[in-house]
Amino acid sequence: MQTTLLAGAILLENGAEIARVEDTMQRITTNAGYPDAQIFVLLTGITVALPAVPASQVRAIHRRGMDLEKVDQVNTLSRKFAAHTLTLSEFSAALTRVNQAVPTFPFSWLLLASLVVSVTLMVAFTGHASPANLITCALAGGIGFSAFDRLNHHSPLRFLSEFVGAFLIGLVTLAGHYLGLPDYHADAIIIGAIMPLVPGVAITNAVRDTMTGNLLSGPARAIEAILSASAIGLGIALTSFFY
């Protein structure tokens, strides 16, 4: 039961949709000899009951992020456990290591990826590719993502990181506007720079959860994504007062 709860918690805390979490946990209990286990997953908690014992446990989920590598590792380990290449104790120990692992990619790589995403999507969506737009978009996207990433790790307040990141993007874009750079398009720069902050996976998971019948978690994820998008929009909107 502890192994099943740990696997489910890792998946849920790192961006997996509800259907994947339930399916993986059900496979683990089945392969452990409890095919009749009852599993109930919400965004804020997981409940597992073993009628054969009888016993049940609940695990609360307080923080959710996005680390699809951990999701992939849990899926890989569960397949190995199903193929009987891992014992239950080995499986549990491997899950503990996955749960304690830090992100594989250093911050410098994440920052570089945010620059690439910002600039390429600005060009793809708006077609503006002047040097002033490219440089300012890269600078705004990098600063906004840096603030977003740091606050996500250190601040307990939800949606503050999106707001501050978007606000800094707006300020950098505003600075370029006041410098009078040639062929400068502030709207195009903002569109590209906020893309690393947009909760795309959360929106996708909200739709998938709703379509698979999880009518509690699906709308809850949608509200969470809407609040993230609203925080981004508010951060950009506040800088418009300085124009």
mmCIF file of C-alpha atoms in Angstrom, residues 124-205:
data_model
loop_
_atom_site.group_PDB
_atom_site.id
_atom_site.type_symbol
_atom_site.label_atom_id
_atom_site.label_comp_id
_atom_site.label_asym_id
_atom_site.label_seq_id
_atom_site.Cartn_x
_atom_site.Cartn_y
_atom_site.Cartn_z
ATOM 1 C CA ALA A 124 5.824 31.960 -35.577
ATOM 2 C CA PHE A 125 2.765 33.764 -34.172
ATOM 3 C CA THR A 126 3.434 37.340 -35.269
ATOM 4 C CA GLY A 127 6.017 37.225 -38.064
ATOM 5 C CA HIS A 128 8.040 40.074 -36.536
ATOM 6 C CA ALA A 129 11.739 39.212 -36.633
ATOM 7 C CA SER A 130 13.599 42.508 -36.467
ATOM 8 C CA PRO A 131 16.755 42.547 -34.319
ATOM 9 C CA ALA A 132 15.104 44.834 -31.752
ATOM 10 C CA ASN A 133 12.149 42.471 -31.369
ATOM 11 C CA LEU A 134 14.324 39.350 -31.183
ATOM 12 C CA ILE A 135 16.739 40.731 -28.588
ATOM 13 C CA THR A 136 14.053 42.282 -26.401
ATOM 14 C CA CYS A 137 11.874 39.156 -26.552
ATOM 15 C CA ALA A 138 14.811 36.947 -25.539
ATOM 16 C CA LEU A 139 15.699 39.318 -22.686
ATOM 17 C CA ALA A 140 12.093 39.606 -21.461
ATOM 18 C CA GLY A 141 11.467 35.873 -21.738
ATOM 19 C CA GLY A 142 14.661 35.032 -19.859
ATOM 20 C CA ILE A 143 14.029 37.500 -17.020
ATOM 21 C CA GLY A 144 10.375 36.490 -16.697
ATOM 22 C CA PHE A 145 11.175 32.784 -16.625
ATOM 23 C CA SER A 146 14.008 33.273 -14.117
ATOM 24 C CA ALA A 147 11.663 35.039 -11.698
ATOM 25 C CA PHE A 148 8.962 32.412 -12.290
ATOM 26 C CA ASP A 149 11.360 29.528 -11.604
ATOM 27 C CA ARG A 150 12.930 31.055 -8.485
ATOM 28 C CA LEU A 151 9.601 31.976 -6.905
ATOM 29 C CA ASN A 152 8.188 28.528 -7.641
ATOM 30 C CA HIS A 153 10.976 27.038 -5.532
ATOM 31 C CA HIS A 154 10.918 29.520 -2.659
ATOM 32 C CA SER A 155 7.446 31.037 -2.349
ATOM 33 C CA PRO A 156 4.484 29.193 -0.775
ATOM 34 C CA LEU A 157 2.015 31.544 -2.498
ATOM 35 C CA ARG A 158 0.269 30.016 -5.516
ATOM 36 C CA PHE A 159 0.197 32.010 -8.761
ATOM 37 C CA LEU A 160 2.617 34.662 -7.410
ATOM 38 C CA SER A 161 5.391 33.336 -9.655
ATOM 39 C CA GLU A 162 3.258 33.715 -12.804
ATOM 40 C CA PHE A 163 2.235 37.248 -11.805
ATOM 41 C CA VAL A 164 5.775 38.449 -11.046
ATOM 42 C CA GLY A 165 7.217 36.792 -14.165
ATOM 43 C CA ALA A 166 4.605 38.415 -16.396
ATOM 44 C CA PHE A 167 5.025 41.786 -14.682
ATOM 45 C CA LEU A 168 8.787 41.738 -15.318
ATOM 46 C CA ILE A 169 8.176 40.789 -18.952
ATOM 47 C CA GLY A 170 5.910 43.807 -19.278
ATOM 48 C CA LEU A 171 8.516 46.103 -17.705
ATOM 49 C CA VAL A 172 11.294 44.909 -20.009
ATOM 50 C CA THR A 173 9.034 45.348 -23.025
ATOM 51 C CA LEU A 174 8.083 48.818 -21.775
ATOM 52 C CA ALA A 175 11.762 49.753 -21.437
ATOM 53 C CA GLY A 176 12.355 48.860 -25.079
ATOM 54 C CA HIS A 177 9.391 50.999 -26.057
ATOM 55 C CA TYR A 178 10.777 54.053 -24.245
ATOM 56 C CA LEU A 179 14.218 53.535 -25.790
ATOM 57 C CA GLY A 180 12.611 54.118 -29.182
ATOM 58 C CA LEU A 181 14.051 51.020 -30.839
ATOM 59 C CA PRO A 182 13.405 50.807 -34.591
ATOM 60 C CA ASP A 183 10.699 48.483 -35.952
ATOM 61 C CA TYR A 184 9.606 47.683 -32.403
ATOM 62 C CA HIS A 185 6.401 45.729 -31.722
ATOM 63 C CA ALA A 186 5.650 45.482 -28.001
ATOM 64 C CA ASP A 187 2.600 43.251 -28.479
ATOM 65 C CA ALA A 188 4.596 40.679 -30.448
ATOM 66 C CA ILE A 189 7.343 40.648 -27.818
ATOM 67 C CA ILE A 190 4.864 40.068 -24.998
ATOM 68 C CA ILE A 191 3.148 37.247 -26.913
ATOM 69 C CA GLY A 192 6.443 35.405 -27.318
ATOM 70 C CA ALA A 193 7.934 36.137 -23.899
ATOM 71 C CA ILE A 194 4.976 34.862 -21.854
ATOM 72 C CA MET A 195 4.861 31.498 -23.632
ATOM 73 C CA PRO A 196 7.229 29.740 -21.160
ATOM 74 C CA LEU A 197 4.797 30.745 -18.378
ATOM 75 C CA VAL A 198 1.585 29.576 -20.044
ATOM 76 C CA PRO A 199 0.117 26.484 -18.257
ATOM 77 C CA GLY A 200 -0.278 24.414 -21.415
ATOM 78 C CA VAL A 201 0.090 20.982 -19.799
ATOM 79 C CA ALA A 202 -2.361 21.921 -17.034
ATOM 80 C CA ILE A 203 -4.966 22.914 -19.622
ATOM 81 C CA THR A 204 -4.399 19.685 -21.554
ATOM 82 C CA ASN A 205 -4.723 17.590 -18.394
#
